[in-house]
PDB file of C-alpha atoms in Angstrom:
ATOM      1  CA  UNK A   1     -20.558  -4.047  -5.052  1.00  0.00           C
ATOM      2  CA  UNK A   2     -19.167  -7.280  -6.447  1.00  0.00           C
ATOM      3  CA  UNK A   3     -16.760  -9.395  -4.473  1.00  0.00           C
ATOM      4  CA  UNK A   4     -14.043  -8.677  -7.031  1.00  0.00           C
ATOM      5  CA  UNK A   5     -14.191  -4.892  -6.547  1.00  0.00           C
ATOM      6  CA  UNK A   6     -14.437  -5.110  -2.753  1.00  0.00           C
ATOM      7  CA  UNK A   7     -10.675  -5.521  -2.230  1.00  0.00           C
ATOM      8  CA  UNK A   8      -9.710  -2.029  -3.455  1.00  0.00           C
ATOM      9  CA  UNK A   9      -8.213  -0.132  -0.536  1.00  0.00           C
ATOM     10  CA  UNK A  10      -7.488  -3.230   1.507  1.00  0.00           C
ATOM     11  CA  UNK A  11      -4.126  -4.695   2.438  1.00  0.00           C
ATOM     12  CA  UNK A  12      -2.622  -7.918   1.221  1.00  0.00           C
ATOM     13  CA  UNK A  13      -0.264  -9.228   3.881  1.00  0.00           C
ATOM     14  CA  UNK A  14       2.092 -11.967   2.704  1.00  0.00           C
ATOM     15  CA  UNK A  15       1.748 -15.236   4.585  1.00  0.00           C
ATOM     16  CA  UNK A  16       4.984 -16.757   5.922  1.00  0.00           C
ATOM     17  CA  UNK A  17       4.538 -19.518   3.321  1.00  0.00           C
ATOM     18  CA  UNK A  18       4.660 -17.143   0.312  1.00  0.00           C
ATOM     19  CA  UNK A  19       7.799 -18.184  -1.559  1.00  0.00           C
ATOM     20  CA  UNK A  20       8.159 -15.268  -4.020  1.00  0.00           C
ATOM     21  CA  UNK A  21      11.127 -13.141  -2.814  1.00  0.00           C
ATOM     22  CA  UNK A  22       9.489 -10.024  -4.308  1.00  0.00           C
ATOM     23  CA  UNK A  23       6.779 -10.359  -1.672  1.00  0.00           C
ATOM     24  CA  UNK A  24       8.553 -11.846   1.356  1.00  0.00           C
ATOM     25  CA  UNK A  25       6.809 -10.254   4.368  1.00  0.00           C
ATOM     26  CA  UNK A  26       5.245  -7.686   2.033  1.00  0.00           C
ATOM     27  CA  UNK A  27       2.298  -5.464   2.877  1.00  0.00           C
ATOM     28  CA  UNK A  28       0.527  -4.446  -0.346  1.00  0.00           C
ATOM     29  CA  UNK A  29      -2.082  -1.687  -0.545  1.00  0.00           C
ATOM     30  CA  UNK A  30      -4.534  -2.571  -3.333  1.00  0.00           C
ATOM     31  CA  UNK A  31      -5.197   0.548  -5.400  1.00  0.00           C
ATOM     32  CA  UNK A  32      -7.406  -1.173  -7.952  1.00  0.00           C
ATOM     33  CA  UNK A  33      -9.086  -4.572  -8.010  1.00  0.00           C
ATOM     34  CA  UNK A  34     -11.724  -5.580 -10.524  1.00  0.00           C
ATOM     35  CA  UNK A  35     -12.492  -8.168 -13.191  1.00  0.00           C
ATOM     36  CA  UNK A  36      -9.606  -6.852 -15.324  1.00  0.00           C
ATOM     37  CA  UNK A  37      -7.006  -7.564 -12.626  1.00  0.00           C
ATOM     38  CA  UNK A  38      -5.381  -5.938  -9.626  1.00  0.00           C
ATOM     39  CA  UNK A  39      -2.790  -3.264  -8.962  1.00  0.00           C
ATOM     40  CA  UNK A  40      -1.148  -2.332  -5.681  1.00  0.00           C
ATOM     41  CA  UNK A  41       2.004  -0.997  -4.072  1.00  0.00           C
ATOM     42  CA  UNK A  42       4.253  -2.639  -1.496  1.00  0.00           C
ATOM     43  CA  UNK A  43       4.242  -0.315   1.533  1.00  0.00           C
ATOM     44  CA  UNK A  44       7.281  -1.717   3.317  1.00  0.00           C
ATOM     45  CA  UNK A  45      10.142  -1.693   0.785  1.00  0.00           C
ATOM     46  CA  UNK A  46      12.135   1.556   1.156  1.00  0.00           C
ATOM     47  CA  UNK A  47      15.012   2.088  -1.266  1.00  0.00           C
ATOM     48  CA  UNK A  48      18.151   4.175  -0.660  1.00  0.00           C
ATOM     49  CA  UNK A  49      17.021   6.665  -3.345  1.00  0.00           C
ATOM     50  CA  UNK A  50      15.845  10.029  -2.038  1.00  0.00           C
ATOM     51  CA  UNK A  51      12.598  11.466  -3.391  1.00  0.00           C
ATOM     52  CA  UNK A  52      14.370  14.684  -4.471  1.00  0.00           C
ATOM     53  CA  UNK A  53      16.773  12.582  -6.570  1.00  0.00           C
ATOM     54  CA  UNK A  54      13.938  11.693  -8.953  1.00  0.00           C
ATOM     55  CA  UNK A  55      11.055  14.117  -8.289  1.00  0.00           C
ATOM     56  CA  UNK A  56      12.078  17.649  -7.511  1.00  0.00           C
ATOM     57  CA  UNK A  57       9.698  19.485  -5.205  1.00  0.00           C
ATOM     58  CA  UNK A  58       7.910  16.461  -3.761  1.00  0.00           C
ATOM     59  CA  UNK A  59      10.412  15.562  -1.009  1.00  0.00           C
ATOM     60  CA  UNK A  60       9.095  18.202   1.390  1.00  0.00           C
ATOM     61  CA  UNK A  61       5.661  16.533   1.292  1.00  0.00           C
ATOM     62  CA  UNK A  62       6.892  13.009   2.049  1.00  0.00           C
ATOM     63  CA  UNK A  63       7.325  11.719   5.575  1.00  0.00           C
ATOM     64  CA  UNK A  64      10.213   9.817   7.074  1.00  0.00           C
ATOM     65  CA  UNK A  65      11.948   8.035   5.623  1.00  0.00           C
ATOM     66  CA  UNK A  66      12.077  10.525   2.728  1.00  0.00           C
ATOM     67  CA  UNK A  67      12.969   7.916   0.159  1.00  0.00           C
ATOM     68  CA  UNK A  68      11.330   6.269  -2.826  1.00  0.00           C
ATOM     69  CA  UNK A  69       9.729   2.901  -2.061  1.00  0.00           C
ATOM     70  CA  UNK A  70       9.837  -0.103  -4.379  1.00  0.00           C
ATOM     71  CA  UNK A  71       6.133  -0.514  -5.068  1.00  0.00           C
ATOM     72  CA  UNK A  72       6.563  -3.863  -6.766  1.00  0.00           C
ATOM     73  CA  UNK A  73       8.362  -5.661  -9.562  1.00  0.00           C
ATOM     74  CA  UNK A  74       6.361  -4.142 -12.468  1.00  0.00           C
ATOM     75  CA  UNK A  75       7.411  -0.913 -14.283  1.00  0.00           C
ATOM     76  CA  UNK A  76      10.223   0.067 -11.932  1.00  0.00           C
ATOM     77  CA  UNK A  77      10.908   3.121 -14.103  1.00  0.00           C
ATOM     78  CA  UNK A  78       7.496   4.647 -13.336  1.00  0.00           C
ATOM     79  CA  UNK A  79       6.497   6.574 -10.197  1.00  0.00           C
ATOM     80  CA  UNK A  80       3.223   6.481  -8.283  1.00  0.00           C
ATOM     81  CA  UNK A  81       2.256   8.826  -5.473  1.00  0.00           C
ATOM     82  CA  UNK A  82      -0.088   7.673  -2.716  1.00  0.00           C
ATOM     83  CA  UNK A  83      -1.332  10.334  -0.333  1.00  0.00           C
ATOM     84  CA  UNK A  84      -3.631  10.668   2.653  1.00  0.00           C
ATOM     85  CA  UNK A  85      -5.957  13.625   3.103  1.00  0.00           C
ATOM     86  CA  UNK A  86      -6.393  14.125   6.875  1.00  0.00           C
ATOM     87  CA  UNK A  87      -9.789  14.678   8.421  1.00  0.00           C
ATOM     88  CA  UNK A  88     -11.404  12.418   5.868  1.00  0.00           C
ATOM     89  CA  UNK A  89     -12.983   9.126   6.817  1.00  0.00           C
ATOM     90  CA  UNK A  90     -13.803   5.865   5.109  1.00  0.00           C
ATOM     91  CA  UNK A  91     -17.199   7.040   3.866  1.00  0.00           C
ATOM     92  CA  UNK A  92     -15.823   9.573   1.407  1.00  0.00           C
ATOM     93  CA  UNK A  93     -15.804  13.355   1.290  1.00  0.00           C
ATOM     94  CA  UNK A  94     -18.090  15.451   3.437  1.00  0.00           C
ATOM     95  CA  UNK A  95     -21.084  16.953   1.586  1.00  0.00           C
ATOM     96  CA  UNK A  96     -20.075  20.062  -0.350  1.00  0.00           C
ATOM     97  CA  UNK A  97     -16.338  19.353   0.064  1.00  0.00           C
ATOM     98  CA  UNK A  98     -14.384  18.553  -3.077  1.00  0.00           C
ATOM     99  CA  UNK A  99     -11.338  16.346  -3.292  1.00  0.00           C
ATOM    100  CA  UNK A 100      -8.080  18.282  -3.706  1.00  0.00           C
ATOM    101  CA  UNK A 101      -6.852  18.982  -7.239  1.00  0.00           C
ATOM    102  CA  UNK A 102      -4.329  16.319  -8.257  1.00  0.00           C
ATOM    103  CA  UNK A 103      -5.608  13.704  -5.793  1.00  0.00           C
ATOM    104  CA  UNK A 104      -7.985  10.853  -6.695  1.00  0.00           C
ATOM    105  CA  UNK A 105      -9.661   8.927  -3.904  1.00  0.00           C
ATOM    106  CA  UNK A 106      -8.943   5.200  -3.805  1.00  0.00           C
ATOM    107  CA  UNK A 107     -10.470   4.303  -0.451  1.00  0.00           C
ATOM    108  CA  UNK A 108     -11.488   6.546   2.428  1.00  0.00           C
ATOM    109  CA  UNK A 109      -8.726   9.069   3.102  1.00  0.00           C
ATOM    110  CA  UNK A 110      -6.221   7.265   0.831  1.00  0.00           C
ATOM    111  CA  UNK A 111      -5.795   8.350  -2.778  1.00  0.00           C
ATOM    112  CA  UNK A 112      -3.491   8.521  -5.773  1.00  0.00           C
ATOM    113  CA  UNK A 113      -1.518  11.715  -6.336  1.00  0.00           C
ATOM    114  CA  UNK A 114      -1.034  12.997  -9.868  1.00  0.00           C
ATOM    115  CA  UNK A 115       2.709  13.700  -9.849  1.00  0.00           C
ATOM    116  CA  UNK A 116       2.253  16.052 -12.826  1.00  0.00           C
ATOM    117  CA  UNK A 117       0.363  18.427 -10.509  1.00  0.00           C
ATOM    118  CA  UNK A 118       2.537  21.204  -9.046  1.00  0.00           C
ATOM    119  CA  UNK A 119       3.385  20.042  -5.493  1.00  0.00           C
ATOM    120  CA  UNK A 120       2.396  23.402  -3.991  1.00  0.00           C
ATOM    121  CA  UNK A 121      -1.235  22.801  -5.058  1.00  0.00           C
ATOM    122  CA  UNK A 122      -1.400  19.722  -2.839  1.00  0.00           C
ATOM    123  CA  UNK A 123       0.844  20.834   0.037  1.00  0.00           C
ATOM    124  CA  UNK A 124      -1.968  22.133   2.261  1.00  0.00           C
ATOM    125  CA  UNK A 125      -4.282  19.167   1.637  1.00  0.00           C
ATOM    126  CA  UNK A 126      -1.951  16.186   2.097  1.00  0.00           C
ATOM    127  CA  UNK A 127      -1.280  14.769   5.525  1.00  0.00           C
ATOM    128  CA  UNK A 128       1.180  12.232   4.178  1.00  0.00           C
ATOM    129  CA  UNK A 129       2.667  11.153   0.880  1.00  0.00           C
ATOM    130  CA  UNK A 130       4.717   8.202  -0.323  1.00  0.00           C
ATOM    131  CA  UNK A 131       6.389   7.852  -3.710  1.00  0.00           C
ATOM    132  CA  UNK A 132       6.664   4.375  -5.211  1.00  0.00           C
ATOM    133  CA  UNK A 133       8.822   3.143  -8.087  1.00  0.00           C
ATOM    134  CA  UNK A 134       6.931   0.359  -9.780  1.00  0.00           C
ATOM    135  CA  UNK A 135       3.906  -1.556  -8.638  1.00  0.00           C
ATOM    136  CA  UNK A 136       2.558  -5.057  -8.045  1.00  0.00           C
ATOM    137  CA  UNK A 137       0.136  -6.292 -10.671  1.00  0.00           C
ATOM    138  CA  UNK A 138      -2.062  -9.320 -11.223  1.00  0.00           C
ATOM    139  CA  UNK A 139      -3.995 -10.318 -14.328  1.00  0.00           C
ATOM    140  CA  UNK A 140      -7.689 -11.335 -14.304  1.00  0.00           C
ATOM    141  CA  UNK A 141      -8.256 -14.018 -11.668  1.00  0.00           C
ATOM    142  CA  UNK A 142      -4.562 -14.265 -10.767  1.00  0.00           C
ATOM    143  CA  UNK A 143      -4.873 -12.649  -7.335  1.00  0.00           C
ATOM    144  CA  UNK A 144      -7.981 -14.698  -6.555  1.00  0.00           C
ATOM    145  CA  UNK A 145      -5.962 -17.853  -7.324  1.00  0.00           C
ATOM    146  CA  UNK A 146      -3.191 -16.703  -4.959  1.00  0.00           C
ATOM    147  CA  UNK A 147      -5.777 -15.989  -2.252  1.00  0.00           C
ATOM    148  CA  UNK A 148      -7.246 -19.472  -2.685  1.00  0.00           C
ATOM    149  CA  UNK A 149      -3.740 -20.945  -2.393  1.00  0.00           C
ATOM    150  CA  UNK A 150      -3.268 -19.110   0.924  1.00  0.00           C
ATOM    151  CA  UNK A 151      -0.478 -16.765  -0.209  1.00  0.00           C
ATOM    152  CA  UNK A 152      -2.055 -13.629   1.290  1.00  0.00           C
ATOM    153  CA  UNK A 153      -4.065 -12.461   4.270  1.00  0.00           C
ATOM    154  CA  UNK A 154      -6.589  -9.740   3.363  1.00  0.00           C
ATOM    155  CA  UNK A 155      -7.108  -7.101   6.077  1.00  0.00           C
ATOM    156  CA  UNK A 156      -8.429  -3.558   6.373  1.00  0.00           C
ATOM    157  CA  UNK A 157      -6.014  -0.715   5.695  1.00  0.00           C
ATOM    158  CA  UNK A 158      -5.560   2.321   7.908  1.00  0.00           C
ATOM    159  CA  UNK A 159      -4.383   5.716   6.601  1.00  0.00           C
ATOM    160  CA  UNK A 160      -1.259   5.475   8.796  1.00  0.00           C
ATOM    161  CA  UNK A 161      -0.123   2.345   6.940  1.00  0.00           C
ATOM    162  CA  UNK A 162       0.777   4.488   3.932  1.00  0.00           C
ATOM    163  CA  UNK A 163       3.229   6.611   5.921  1.00  0.00           C
ATOM    164  CA  UNK A 164       4.565   4.246   8.571  1.00  0.00           C
ATOM    165  CA  UNK A 165       7.811   5.850   9.855  1.00  0.00           C
ATOM    166  CA  UNK A 166       9.320   2.380  10.377  1.00  0.00           C
ATOM    167  CA  UNK A 167       8.184   0.527   7.249  1.00  0.00           C
ATOM    168  CA  UNK A 168      10.379  -2.489   8.025  1.00  0.00           C
ATOM    169  CA  UNK A 169       8.106  -3.304  11.003  1.00  0.00           C
ATOM    170  CA  UNK A 170       4.816  -2.823   9.116  1.00  0.00           C
ATOM    171  CA  UNK A 171       4.258  -6.542   8.406  1.00  0.00           C
ATOM    172  CA  UNK A 172       4.294  -7.411  12.110  1.00  0.00           C
ATOM    173  CA  UNK A 173       2.373  -4.259  13.119  1.00  0.00           C
ATOM    174  CA  UNK A 174      -0.494  -4.909  10.681  1.00  0.00           C
ATOM    175  CA  UNK A 175      -0.805  -8.534  11.791  1.00  0.00           C
ATOM    176  CA  UNK A 176      -0.523  -7.644  15.485  1.00  0.00           C
ATOM    177  CA  UNK A 177      -3.543  -5.293  15.318  1.00  0.00           C
ATOM    178  CA  UNK A 178      -5.861  -8.000  13.952  1.00  0.00           C
ATOM    179  CA  UNK A 179      -8.527  -9.344  16.310  1.00  0.00           C
ATOM    180  CA  UNK A 180      -8.078 -12.948  15.280  1.00  0.00           C
ATOM    181  CA  UNK A 181      -5.508 -15.710  15.106  1.00  0.00           C
ATOM    182  CA  UNK A 182      -3.636 -13.520  12.602  1.00  0.00           C
ATOM    183  CA  UNK A 183      -2.227 -11.563  15.550  1.00  0.00           C
ATOM    184  CA  UNK A 184      -0.254 -14.691  16.463  1.00  0.00           C
ATOM    185  CA  UNK A 185       1.295 -14.844  12.979  1.00  0.00           C
ATOM    186  CA  UNK A 186       3.125 -11.600  13.832  1.00  0.00           C
ATOM    187  CA  UNK A 187       5.346 -13.657  16.135  1.00  0.00           C
ATOM    188  CA  UNK A 188       6.395 -15.995  13.319  1.00  0.00           C
ATOM    189  CA  UNK A 189      10.230 -16.055  13.221  1.00  0.00           C
ATOM    190  CA  UNK A 190      12.086 -14.579  10.239  1.00  0.00           C
ATOM    191  CA  UNK A 191      13.861 -17.912   9.816  1.00  0.00           C
ATOM    192  CA  UNK A 192      11.753 -20.789  11.210  1.00  0.00           C
ATOM    193  CA  UNK A 193      14.698 -23.211  10.918  1.00  0.00           C
ATOM    194  CA  UNK A 194      16.401 -21.337  13.774  1.00  0.00           C
ATOM    195  CA  UNK A 195      13.463 -21.994  16.095  1.00  0.00           C
TER     196      UNK A 195
END
């Protein structure tokens, strides 16, 4: 595995110094990362739009909050589904067990959901589902440049990150669980000038 492809399935956690308002305190799940660029979704940007308002039949499979999330600033008129298949682990499917129809593994138990698939075909298999409008994208080498500049922390994802019931606290929660100095970054004030 090349270093470039090794970031698929991991989280990008915005550093407090990241100035782009699109990614202030963002937690991005990388769905694809290779020599052609990177694509991910911001896990902690709920919108006020209900899932049923744009995708009939999928709302019953999404957790709380049952809203569409803003996955990033690119292609806001497109929808992506990210789902977790419970009982799976990070090594892939068990021998002889096939992935559910309409779900494509990204990393471990996390995968992309084909929203053209009838929801009832996936209902029994999915443990959680989030719908994202838009995505975050980087061209070849662009994310690597941002990593070199210190804009992001790269950490392991957990299946529960996809369906956090309190997405607004995900940035702090992901940092807090790290076994390094990153855990201290979780205490960084929202507005350091008030400190």
